[in-house]
Coordinates of C-alpha atoms in Angstrom, one line a residue:
X1216 CA 82.2 128.5 118.4
X1217 CA 80.0 125.6 117.5
X1218 CA 78.3 127.6 114.7
X1219 CA 81.7 128.6 113.3
X1220 CA 82.9 124.9 113.4
X1221 CA 79.7 123.8 111.7
X1222 CA 80.0 126.5 108.9
X1223 CA 83.6 125.5 108.3
X1224 CA 82.6 121.9 108.0
X1225 CA 79.9 122.8 105.5
X1226 CA 82.4 124.9 103.5
X1227 CA 84.8 121.9 103.3
X1228 CA 81.9 119.6 102.2
X1229 CA 80.9 122.1 99.5
X1230 CA 84.5 122.4 98.3
X1231 CA 84.7 118.6 98.1
X1232 CA 81.5 118.2 96.2
X1233 CA 82.5 121.0 93.9
X1234 CA 85.8 119.3 93.2
X1235 CA 84.1 116.0 92.4
X1236 CA 81.5 117.6 90.2
X1237 CA 84.2 119.6 88.3
X1238 CA 86.1 116.3 87.7
X1239 CA 83.0 114.5 86.5
X1240 CA 82.4 117.3 84.0
X1241 CA 86.0 117.1 82.8
X1242 CA 85.4 113.6 81.4
X1243 CA 84.4 113.4 77.8
X1244 CA 83.4 110.4 75.9
X1245 CA 86.0 109.3 73.3
X1246 CA 84.4 106.0 72.3
X1247 CA 81.5 103.9 73.6
X1248 CA 82.5 102.9 77.1
X1249 CA 85.7 105.1 77.1
X1250 CA 85.9 108.5 78.8
X1251 CA 88.9 110.7 79.1
X1252 CA 89.9 113.6 81.4
X1253 CA 92.9 115.7 82.1
X1254 CA 93.0 117.1 85.7
X1255 CA 95.3 119.7 87.3
X1256 CA 95.8 119.0 91.0
X1257 CA 98.2 120.2 93.6
X1258 CA 99.2 123.9 94.0
X1259 CA 100.4 126.7 91.8
X1260 CA 104.0 126.2 93.0
X1261 CA 103.7 122.4 92.7
X1262 CA 101.2 121.5 90.0
X1263 CA 100.3 117.9 89.3
X1264 CA 98.9 117.0 85.9
X1265 CA 96.9 113.8 85.7
X1266 CA 95.4 111.8 82.8
X1267 CA 92.4 109.6 83.4
X1268 CA 90.6 106.9 81.4
X1269 CA 87.3 105.8 82.8
X1270 CA 86.1 102.5 81.3
X1271 CA 82.8 100.8 81.2
X1272 CA 83.8 97.1 81.3
X1273 CA 80.5 96.0 79.8
X1274 CA 81.6 97.9 76.6
X1275 CA 85.3 97.4 76.5
X1276 CA 87.7 94.6 77.2
X1277 CA 91.3 94.6 78.6
X1278 CA 94.4 92.6 77.7
X1279 CA 97.9 92.5 79.1
X1280 CA 100.5 92.3 76.3
X1281 CA 104.3 91.9 76.7
X1282 CA 106.7 93.8 74.4
X1283 CA 107.4 92.0 71.2
X1284 CA 104.8 89.4 72.2
X1285 CA 107.6 87.5 74.1
X1286 CA 108.6 87.0 77.7
X1287 CA 111.6 89.4 77.6
X1288 CA 112.4 92.4 75.5
X1289 CA 111.2 96.0 75.5
X1290 CA 109.0 98.1 73.2
X1291 CA 107.1 101.4 73.5
X1292 CA 103.5 101.1 74.8
X1293 CA 102.3 103.1 71.8
X1294 CA 103.9 100.5 69.5
X1295 CA 102.4 97.6 71.4
X1296 CA 99.0 99.2 71.2
X1297 CA 99.2 100.0 67.5
X1298 CA 100.4 96.5 66.6
X1299 CA 97.4 95.0 68.4
X1300 CA 94.9 97.6 67.2
X1301 CA 94.1 98.9 70.7
X1302 CA 92.1 102.1 71.3
X1303 CA 94.0 102.9 74.5
X1304 CA 96.9 101.7 76.7
X1305 CA 99.0 102.4 79.7
X1306 CA 102.3 100.9 80.8
X1307 CA 101.9 98.1 83.4
X1308 CA 104.4 96.0 85.3
X1309 CA 107.9 96.8 86.7
X1310 CA 110.8 95.2 84.7
X1311 CA 114.5 94.8 84.3
X1312 CA 115.7 97.9 82.4
X1313 CA 119.5 97.6 82.0
X1314 CA 120.2 97.3 78.3
X1315 CA 121.2 93.6 78.6
X1316 CA 119.7 90.7 76.6
X1317 CA 117.3 90.2 79.6
X1318 CA 115.9 93.7 79.4
X1319 CA 112.1 93.6 79.7
X1320 CA 112.2 90.7 82.1
X1321 CA 109.1 91.3 84.4
X1322 CA 110.0 92.1 88.0
X1323 CA 107.0 90.2 89.3
X1324 CA 104.2 87.9 88.2
X1325 CA 103.1 88.0 84.6
X1326 CA 100.4 85.7 83.1
X1327 CA 99.2 86.2 79.5
X1328 CA 96.5 84.0 78.0
X1329 CA 96.8 81.7 81.0
X1330 CA 100.5 81.1 80.4
X1331 CA 102.7 81.9 83.4
X1332 CA 105.6 83.9 81.9
X1333 CA 107.2 85.2 85.1
X1334 CA 107.2 84.3 88.8
X1335 CA 106.0 86.5 91.6
X1336 CA 108.2 88.5 94.0
X1337 CA 107.6 89.3 97.7
X1338 CA 103.9 88.4 97.5
X1339 CA 103.3 91.7 95.8
X1340 CA 99.9 93.1 94.6
X1341 CA 98.7 92.2 91.2
X1342 CA 95.8 92.7 88.8
X1343 CA 93.9 89.9 87.2
X1344 CA 91.6 90.1 84.2
X1345 CA 88.8 87.8 83.0
X1346 CA 87.1 88.8 79.7
X1347 CA 83.7 87.3 79.9
X1348 CA 81.1 87.2 77.1
X1349 CA 79.2 90.3 78.4
X1350 CA 81.7 91.9 80.8
X1351 CA 85.3 92.1 81.8
X1352 CA 86.1 91.4 85.4
X1353 CA 89.1 92.8 87.2
X1354 CA 90.5 91.9 90.6
X1355 CA 93.4 92.9 92.8
X1356 CA 95.2 90.6 95.1
X1357 CA 98.6 89.6 96.6
X1358 CA 99.9 86.6 94.8
X1359 CA 102.5 83.9 95.1
X1360 CA 103.8 81.7 92.3
X1361 CA 105.2 78.3 93.4
X1362 CA 106.6 75.6 91.2
X1363 CA 108.4 72.3 91.4
X1364 CA 109.6 69.4 89.4
X1365 CA 109.5 65.8 90.6
X1366 CA 110.5 62.3 89.5
X1367 CA 107.8 60.8 91.6
X1368 CA 110.1 60.4 94.7
X1369 CA 112.2 63.6 95.1
X1370 CA 111.0 67.2 94.5
X1371 CA 113.0 70.3 93.4
X1372 CA 111.7 73.8 93.8
X1373 CA 111.7 76.1 90.8
X1374 CA 113.7 79.3 91.4
X1375 CA 112.3 81.4 88.6
X1376 CA 110.6 81.5 85.2
X1377 CA 112.0 82.9 81.9
X1378 CA 114.8 85.0 83.4
X1379 CA 118.6 85.0 83.8
X1380 CA 119.9 81.9 85.5
X1381 CA 122.2 82.5 88.4
X1382 CA 124.2 80.2 90.7
X1383 CA 122.4 77.4 92.5
X1384 CA 119.1 78.0 90.7
X1385 CA 116.6 76.0 88.8
X1386 CA 115.0 78.1 86.0
X1387 CA 112.0 77.1 83.8
X1388 CA 112.2 78.4 80.2
X1389 CA 109.1 78.3 78.0
X1390 CA 108.9 79.0 74.3
X1391 CA 107.9 82.6 74.9
X1392 CA 111.3 83.4 76.4
X1393 CA 113.6 83.0 73.3
X1394 CA 114.7 80.5 70.7
X1395 CA 117.3 79.3 73.3
X1396 CA 117.9 79.5 77.0
X1397 CA 120.8 82.0 76.6
X1398 CA 122.7 80.1 79.4
X1399 CA 126.4 79.2 79.8
X1400 CA 127.7 75.7 79.8
X1401 CA 127.7 75.6 83.6
X1402 CA 125.2 73.1 85.1
X1403 CA 122.9 71.1 82.9
X1404 CA 119.5 71.4 81.2
X1405 CA 116.6 69.1 80.8
X1406 CA 114.8 69.6 77.5
X1407 CA 111.2 68.3 77.7
X1408 CA 108.8 67.7 74.9
X1409 CA 105.4 65.9 75.1
X1410 CA 106.9 62.4 74.8
X1411 CA 110.6 62.9 75.1
X1412 CA 113.1 64.2 77.6
X1413 CA 116.8 64.9 76.9
X1414 CA 119.5 66.0 79.3
X1415 CA 121.9 68.5 77.8
X1416 CA 125.3 69.3 79.3
X1417 CA 126.3 72.2 77.0
X1418 CA 123.8 75.0 78.0
X1419 CA 122.0 77.4 75.7
X1420 CA 119.6 74.7 74.8
X1421 CA 116.9 75.2 72.1
X1422 CA 113.5 75.6 73.7
X1423 CA 111.0 73.3 71.9
X1424 CA 107.8 75.0 70.8
X1425 CA 105.8 72.2 72.3
X1426 CA 107.7 71.8 75.6
X1427 CA 110.0 73.6 78.0
X1428 CA 113.6 73.5 79.4
X1429 CA 114.6 73.1 83.0
X1430 CA 118.0 74.7 83.6
X1431 CA 120.0 73.7 86.7
X1432 CA 123.1 75.0 88.4
X1433 CA 124.6 73.8 91.6
X1434 CA 124.5 70.3 93.1
X1435 CA 121.6 70.6 95.6
X1436 CA 119.5 68.2 93.5
X1437 CA 121.9 65.5 92.2
X1438 CA 119.0 63.1 91.3
X1439 CA 117.9 65.5 88.6
X1440 CA 120.8 64.9 86.3
X1441 CA 120.0 61.2 86.1
X1442 CA 116.2 61.4 86.0
X1443 CA 114.5 59.7 83.1
X1444 CA 111.1 61.3 83.6
X1445 CA 110.0 64.4 85.4
X1446 CA 106.7 66.2 86.1
X1447 CA 106.4 70.0 86.3
X1448 CA 103.8 71.8 88.5
X1449 CA 103.3 75.6 88.6
X1450 CA 100.6 77.1 90.8
X1451 CA 99.3 80.6 91.5
X1452 CA 98.3 81.2 95.2
X1453 CA 96.2 84.1 96.3
X1454 CA 97.0 85.3 99.8
X1455 CA 93.4 86.5 100.1
X1456 CA 91.7 83.1 100.0
X1457 CA 88.4 84.4 98.9
X1458 CA 90.1 85.5 95.6
X1459 CA 91.7 82.2 94.8
X1460 CA 89.0 81.1 92.4
X1461 CA 89.2 84.3 90.4
X1462 CA 93.0 84.2 90.0
X1463 CA 92.9 80.5 89.1
X1464 CA 90.6 81.5 86.2
X1465 CA 92.3 84.8 85.2
X1466 CA 93.4 85.1 81.6
X1467 CA 96.0 87.8 82.3
X1468 CA 97.7 88.8 85.5
X1469 CA 100.3 91.6 85.8
X1470 CA 102.2 92.6 89.0
X1471 CA 102.5 96.0 90.6
X1472 CA 103.7 97.5 93.9
X1473 CA 102.1 98.4 96.2
X1474 CA 98.4 98.2 97.0
X1475 CA 96.9 101.7 97.5
X1476 CA 93.3 101.3 98.5
X1477 CA 91.4 98.2 99.7
X1478 CA 87.6 98.0 100.3
X1479 CA 87.2 101.8 100.3
X1480 CA 90.1 102.5 102.7
X1481 CA 93.7 103.7 102.1
X1482 CA 96.1 100.9 102.7
X1483 CA 99.5 101.6 101.1
X1484 CA 101.4 98.4 101.7
X1485 CA 104.9 99.3 100.4
X1486 CA 106.7 97.9 103.5
X1487 CA 104.9 94.5 103.4
X1488 CA 105.7 94.3 99.7
X1489 CA 109.4 95.1 100.2
X1490 CA 109.5 98.4 98.4
X1491 CA 111.4 101.4 99.7
X1492 CA 110.5 104.4 101.7
X1493 CA 112.1 106.7 99.1
X1494 CA 110.0 105.1 96.4
X1495 CA 106.8 105.6 98.5
X1496 CA 107.5 109.1 99.9
X1497 CA 109.2 110.9 97.0
X1498 CA 107.0 112.5 94.3
X1499 CA 107.4 110.5 91.1
X1500 CA 105.5 110.1 87.8
X1501 CA 102.9 107.3 88.6
X1502 CA 100.7 104.9 86.8
X1503 CA 97.8 103.2 88.6
X1504 CA 94.5 101.4 88.1
X1505 CA 91.4 101.4 90.3
X1506 CA 87.9 100.0 90.6
X1507 CA 85.3 102.7 91.1
X1508 CA 82.1 102.8 93.2
X1509 CA 79.9 102.9 90.2
X1510 CA 81.5 99.7 88.8
X1511 CA 83.7 101.4 86.2
X1512 CA 87.4 100.9 85.9
X1513 CA 90.0 103.7 86.0
X1514 CA 93.4 103.9 84.4
X1515 CA 95.6 106.8 85.7
X1516 CA 98.9 108.4 84.8
X1517 CA 100.4 111.2 86.8
X1518 CA 103.1 113.3 85.1
X1519 CA 106.1 114.1 87.2
X1520 CA 109.8 115.3 87.4
X1521 CA 108.9 118.4 85.4
X1522 CA 109.1 121.5 87.6
X1523 CA 106.5 124.1 86.8
X1524 CA 104.5 121.6 84.8
X1525 CA 103.9 118.6 87.0
X1526 CA 105.9 117.4 90.0
X1527 CA 104.4 113.9 90.5
X1528 CA 102.9 112.3 93.5
X1529 CA 103.9 110.3 96.6
X1530 CA 102.0 107.0 97.0
X1531 CA 100.0 108.5 99.8
X1532 CA 99.0 111.5 97.7
X1533 CA 98.0 109.2 94.8
X1534 CA 95.9 107.0 97.1
X1535 CA 94.2 110.1 98.6
X1536 CA 93.4 111.4 95.1
X1537 CA 92.0 108.1 93.9
X1538 CA 89.8 107.8 97.1
X1539 CA 88.5 111.3 96.5
X1540 CA 87.3 110.5 93.0
X1541 CA 85.5 107.3 94.0
X1542 CA 88.0 104.5 94.0
X1543 CA 87.1 101.5 96.2
X1544 CA 90.3 99.5 95.3
X1545 CA 93.5 100.6 93.7
X1546 CA 97.1 99.5 93.0
X1547 CA 100.2 101.2 91.8
X1548 CA 102.0 100.1 88.7
X1549 CA 105.4 100.9 87.2
X1550 CA 106.0 104.7 87.1
X1551 CA 108.9 107.1 86.6
X1552 CA 110.0 107.3 83.0
X1553 CA 107.8 104.4 82.1
X1554 CA 104.6 106.2 82.9
X1555 CA 102.6 106.6 79.6
X1556 CA 99.0 106.8 78.4
X1557 CA 98.2 106.1 74.8
X1558 CA 94.8 107.1 73.3
X1559 CA 93.5 107.2 69.8
X1560 CA 96.8 106.8 68.1
X1561 CA 98.9 109.1 70.2
X1562 CA 100.5 109.5 73.6
X1563 CA 98.4 111.9 75.7
X1564 CA 100.5 112.4 78.8
X1565 CA 104.0 113.9 79.0
X1566 CA 106.6 111.2 79.8
X1567 CA 109.5 112.4 82.0
X1568 CA 112.4 111.1 80.1
X1569 CA 114.2 113.6 77.9
X1570 CA 113.9 111.3 75.0
X1571 CA 110.2 111.0 75.4
X1572 CA 108.3 107.8 75.6
X1573 CA 110.4 104.9 77.1
X1574 CA 110.4 101.4 75.9
X1575 CA 108.7 99.2 78.5
X1576 CA 108.1 95.5 79.3
X1577 CA 104.3 95.2 79.1
X1578 CA 101.1 97.2 78.8
X1579 CA 97.4 97.0 79.6
X1580 CA 95.5 97.5 76.3
X1581 CA 91.8 98.6 75.8
X1582 CA 89.7 97.2 73.0
X1583 CA 86.0 97.6 72.1
X1584 CA 84.0 94.6 73.2

C-alpha cells in the first residue's frame, strides 16, 4: 500500500512538472522583455482559454492610463494603447458603466502621475507602480484614501473625489474631471485657485486648471459656507504598514478586488473587501496581475461566458492556476465583458460581449524601457 501511495505521489509530481514545462515552452518572445502565451486549461467539456504576458521589468515599463486621459469617460483599451503608442495593454480597474455622464468613474482608488483621481472603497486591494531608471517596481496592498478640508479650527471630511455628488456629501473636483463640476444648484461650491477662493451658490462651477473645487450639500458643516481660507489634505494609507513608503512614492495606483495570492499562499479576500459570493464563486471572464518567483511580472486574461470555447474561472480557480505557474502575489482586476488583452496592434483574447471589445475606464499599458 505504501509503495502504491508513493508511486501515485510521484505520478502527480511528474504531471505537475510536465504541466509547468509545457507552459514555459508555450511562451514566445514578442519583444525584448515581453513574452506571450496562450494556454488551454480546464476539461474537454469546460475548456478555459487563457492569455498570458510575461514581462521583464528591467526591460519594459508600466503605466496606468484612464480613458480619454481624464477622470471619467470610457474608451476601448486598444484605443488607449494605440493613442499612447503602447506595445501591450490589459483592462484594469472596476468602474461605473451605466451610460450616464459619469460612466468611467473608477469604483476604487486611481492615481495617475501622482495625482489622486478617485478615492478608495472598502480598503480594497490595489496595485502600485514606480518606474525607476533601471527597473519598474510593482507592489500590491490594501489602501485607504482619506481627505479633509480645514479653516484652521474646524475640519470637514471629504466624501469622494471626481464623482457624482449626492446628498450630504463633500466632493473634491480636480481639473482632470471635466470643464465643470456637472452639479445642480443644490448646496454650494468653493472654487480654489493658488491665491484666490470664491464661494459659488449656483452649482456646476468651472474647475480652474490651476486649482480645484469643493462641492458641498447638506448642512453638517455650516462654517464652510463662510470660510475665507481653507486647506486641503488628501493622503493614501497602506493597511500593510511595511508598504506605506512604496505607496507614498508610487506614480500610478489602480484598484482591484480581491487579493488572490499573498507571499506564496492563496488568500482570496473577497469577503473582507466587500465583494459578493456570486462574484467569487461563479465562473466569469477574468483579468489579473501577478508577481512571479523569478522576479518577472504577469498580466493575465481568462476568456469566459462562451460555452465550448472558454467558460471562465472562479476566483479560487484563478488563484490556484496562478500559484501553479509560479505566482508569489496576485490580485484580481475588473473582468466580465471588460476583460481584454491588446498586443502588437490587435486584441488577442476573445471578449465575451456580443459587440466585441467593450469600452472601459482605465488600462495598464506596457512600453519598452
